[in-house]
Amino acid sequence: MDTILIRGGASLKGTIPISGAKNATLPALAATLLTSEKVHLSNIPHLADVTTMLELLGQQGAALTVDEKLGVEIDNRGVNNFCAPYDLVSTMRASILVMGPMLARYGQAEISMPGGCAIGSRPVNLHIQGLRAMGADISLGDGYIRAKAKRLKGAKIYLEPVTVTGTENLLMAATLADGVTILENAAREPEVVDLANMLISMGAKIQGAGSSTITVEGVEELHGTDHDIIPDRIETATFIIAAAITGGDVLLTNTQSEYLAVPIENFRQVGVDISLEGEGSMRVRGNGGLKAIDLQTSPYPGFPTDIQAQMLVLNSVSEGISTVTETIFENRFMHVSELQRLGADIKIQGNSVRVRGVDKLIGAPVMATDLRASASLVLAGLAAQGETLISRVYHLDRGYERIEEKLLALGADIKRLSE
Ligand code: EPZ
């Protein structure tokens, strides 16, 4: 298994292009199952999770052509297998996103129950309840969800708690259902809006994406499209923090600040200098004098849970005492004990952590436990004195495209050691 070795202390300087959003790419790939016409997706990130989803589509009979322009063409005319097997679903729970489209277009789906993961039990009851409300006959047994439906019918569905992939699964299913579906308390994430925009370009009739109530009028069929994936707001936030904590001066391009309004406001409160430089670019400077702030995670447009681990690093090297509360997942503090090994002064108190800023972090060997936790260890390594060796970096590769190459280009002393 690969490890990443970082010698901290370099101030990051230069320009970095942000990649396409992983959490927009995965539902977009699943949505291609809704049509027998060709779909072209561009600006997709080359990540392990994207490869897994492409593998899943391939296993179902899709013909995939990846082009050098970060694009992929999917032709689903040959799809004749409606199973998402355990070996794929267990590596990537977002595989459950093929269930809605498969049921809507083919009337059947057999999906391995996605297990829990490091950050929580990750139930899928809302996905199942929603599809049952749309008339699907769903049974659970020997680790699989088996679903059948002659044709789904429109339904009014209330989602509690807010669920991103639950909203996406039901949104996709509703596009071909007979009648009108109303999703209430729907997720408002930009990735949900991007999926809705793609579906509309395929002929779907959707209103309200980005608000808490999405209305879908089912149609008979959807046609192909050419869709450009939105930039990754979580990668953007990760690089903002990297520039801030290394006293750097970094220009991030091919990104969108509008998807990060609340986090950018929070980063500015800490003292990070962020200036929006025209179309899709932002300049981030770390001028020191950082002051830690209290915050809590919440569904969009609030502070994203996917930036919580990275935020703990920013607070750890900022002045003062702060409290960060995680409201989405029940076990998303696996990175805390690793950050403590690097000298961070963090204490877990229930679903909150209390952080006391320290003058410096000290490099040490640490272990990645989940995707965003591994990003926080990279950030801490960049700011720490001495060497940090991060193991189990396969977690990192699931969600960050070539992160060590991008950081190297900014002057970081970082390298991947392949065992
Ligand atoms: C999506 O996961 C993201 N993944 C996650 O990003 C992100 O952390 C999460 O949304 C929250 O923003 C993708 O988009 C592929 P949820 P998802 O359903 O959809 C509960 C990353 O690092 N819930 O919004 O699986 C659940 O337990 C990943 O890129 C139910 O109770 O998350 C949680 O407490 C990590 N029943 C809350 O809802 C359900 O049926 C939010 O989960 C579904 C969810």
Coordinates of N, CA and C and ligand atoms in Angstrom, one line a residue, residues 22-24 26-27 49 93-94 97 117 119-128 160-168 187 189 191 233-234 298-300 304-306 327-330 332 370-372 399, ligand 1:
K22 N -16.2 15.0 -7.5 CA -16.5 13.5 -7.4 C -17.9 13.3 -7.1
N23 N -18.5 14.1 -6.2 CA -19.9 13.9 -5.8 C -20.9 14.4 -6.8
A24 N -20.5 15.0 -7.9 CA -21.4 15.3 -9.0 C -21.2 14.2 -10.1
L26 N -20.4 11.0 -9.8 CA -20.9 9.6 -9.5 C -22.4 9.6 -9.8
P27 N -23.3 10.5 -9.4 CA -24.7 10.5 -9.8 C -24.8 10.7 -11.3
D49 N -12.9 6.3 -7.0 CA -14.4 6.1 -6.9 C -15.0 6.2 -8.3
R93 N -19.9 2.9 -1.6 CA -21.3 2.9 -1.2 C -22.2 3.7 -2.2
A94 N -21.5 4.6 -2.9 CA -22.3 5.5 -3.8 C -22.8 4.7 -5.0
L97 N -26.4 4.5 -6.1 CA -27.0 5.5 -7.0 C -27.5 4.8 -8.3
C117 N -19.5 2.6 7.1 CA -18.1 2.9 6.7 C -17.5 3.6 8.0
I119 N -17.1 6.5 8.9 CA -17.7 7.7 9.5 C -19.1 7.5 10.0
G120 N -19.7 6.3 9.7 CA -21.0 6.1 10.3 C -21.7 4.9 9.7
S121 N -22.9 4.6 10.2 CA -23.7 3.4 9.8 C -24.2 3.6 8.4
R122 N -24.4 4.8 8.0 CA -24.8 5.1 6.6 C -26.0 4.3 6.1
P123 N -27.1 4.3 6.8 CA -28.3 3.6 6.3 C -28.8 4.1 5.0
V124 N -29.6 3.2 4.3 CA -30.2 3.6 3.0 C -31.7 3.5 3.0
N125 N -32.2 3.5 4.3 CA -33.7 3.3 4.4 C -34.5 4.3 3.7
L126 N -34.0 5.6 3.5 CA -34.8 6.6 2.8 C -34.9 6.3 1.3
H127 N -33.8 5.8 0.8 CA -33.8 5.4 -0.6 C -34.9 4.4 -0.8
I128 N -34.9 3.4 0.0 CA -35.8 2.2 -0.1 C -37.3 2.7 0.1
E160 N -36.4 12.7 5.7 CA -35.8 13.2 7.0 C -34.9 12.1 7.5
P161 N -33.6 12.3 7.8 CA -32.9 13.6 7.6 C -32.7 13.9 6.1
V162 N -32.2 15.1 5.8 CA -31.8 15.4 4.5 C -30.7 14.4 4.0
T163 N -31.0 13.9 2.8 CA -30.0 12.9 2.3 C -29.6 13.3 0.9
V164 N -28.3 13.4 0.6 CA -27.8 13.8 -0.7 C -28.1 12.7 -1.7
T165 N -27.5 11.5 -1.5 CA -27.7 10.5 -2.5 C -29.1 9.9 -2.5
G166 N -29.8 10.1 -1.4 CA -31.2 9.7 -1.3 C -32.0 10.6 -2.3
T167 N -31.8 11.9 -2.2 CA -32.5 12.8 -3.1 C -32.1 12.5 -4.5
E168 N -30.8 12.2 -4.8 CA -30.4 12.0 -6.2 C -31.0 10.7 -6.7
A187 N -32.3 17.4 -0.5 CA -30.9 18.0 -0.4 C -30.8 19.2 -1.4
E189 N -27.7 20.5 -2.2 CA -26.2 20.6 -2.6 C -26.1 20.9 -4.1
E191 N -24.3 19.6 -6.1 CA -24.2 18.3 -6.9 C -25.6 17.8 -7.3
R233 N -16.1 21.5 -4.9 CA -16.0 22.5 -3.9 C -15.3 22.0 -2.7
I234 N -15.2 20.7 -2.5 CA -14.5 20.2 -1.3 C -13.0 20.2 -1.5
S298 N -23.6 21.4 8.7 CA -25.0 21.2 8.4 C -25.2 21.0 6.9
P299 N -26.4 20.5 6.5 CA -26.6 20.3 5.1 C -26.5 21.6 4.3
Y300 N -26.2 21.6 3.0 CA -26.1 22.8 2.2 C -27.3 23.7 2.4
P304 N -20.1 22.4 5.1 CA -20.1 21.0 4.7 C -19.4 20.0 5.7
T305 N -20.0 18.9 6.0 CA -19.4 17.9 6.8 C -18.1 17.4 6.2
D306 N -18.0 17.5 4.9 CA -16.8 17.0 4.2 C -15.6 17.9 4.3
T327 N -22.8 17.5 12.9 CA -24.2 17.2 13.1 C -24.7 16.1 12.1
I328 N -23.9 15.8 11.1 CA -24.4 14.9 10.0 C -24.1 13.4 10.3
F329 N -22.8 13.1 10.6 CA -22.4 11.7 10.8 C -22.1 11.5 12.3
E330 N -22.3 10.2 12.7 CA -22.1 9.9 14.1 C -20.7 9.6 14.5
R332 N -17.5 10.9 12.8 CA -16.6 11.5 11.8 C -15.5 12.3 12.5
D370 N -10.3 7.6 6.6 CA -11.4 7.8 5.6 C -11.0 8.9 4.7
L371 N -11.7 9.2 3.7 CA -11.3 10.1 2.6 C -10.9 11.5 3.1
R372 N -11.9 12.1 3.8 CA -11.6 13.5 4.2 C -10.7 13.6 5.4
G399 N -10.8 10.4 -3.4 CA -11.5 11.6 -3.6 C -10.7 12.8 -4.1
Ligands
EPZ1 C1 -23.2 12.3 0.4 O1 -23.2 11.0 1.1 C2 -21.7 12.4 0.0 N1 -21.3 11.4 -0.9 C3 -20.8 12.4 1.3 O2 -19.5 12.7 0.8 C4 -21.3 13.6 2.2 O3 -20.5 13.6 3.3 C5 -22.7 13.4 2.5 O4 -23.5 13.3 1.3 C6 -23.3 14.6 3.4 O5 -23.1 15.8 2.7 C7 -21.7 11.4 -2.2 O6 -22.4 12.4 -2.6 C8 -21.3 10.3 -3.1 P1 -26.5 11.5 3.2 P2 -24.7 10.4 1.5 O7 -27.4 10.5 2.7 O8 -25.6 10.8 0.5 C9 -28.6 9.8 7.1 C10 -17.2 12.2 0.6 O9 -16.3 12.4 1.5 N2 -29.3 8.9 6.1 O10 -26.7 12.9 2.8 O11 -24.4 8.9 1.7 C11 -27.1 9.5 7.2 O12 -26.9 8.4 8.1 C12 -18.5 11.6 1.1 O13 -17.2 12.6 -0.6 C13 -30.3 8.1 6.6 O14 -30.6 8.1 7.8 O15 -25.0 11.1 2.8 C14 -26.5 10.8 7.6 O16 -26.6 10.9 9.0 C15 -18.5 11.2 2.5 N3 -31.0 7.3 5.8 C16 -27.4 11.8 6.9 O17 -28.6 11.1 6.5 C17 -30.7 7.2 4.4 O18 -31.4 6.5 3.7 C18 -26.8 12.4 5.6 O19 -26.4 11.4 4.8 C19 -29.7 8.1 3.9 C20 -29.0 8.9 4.8

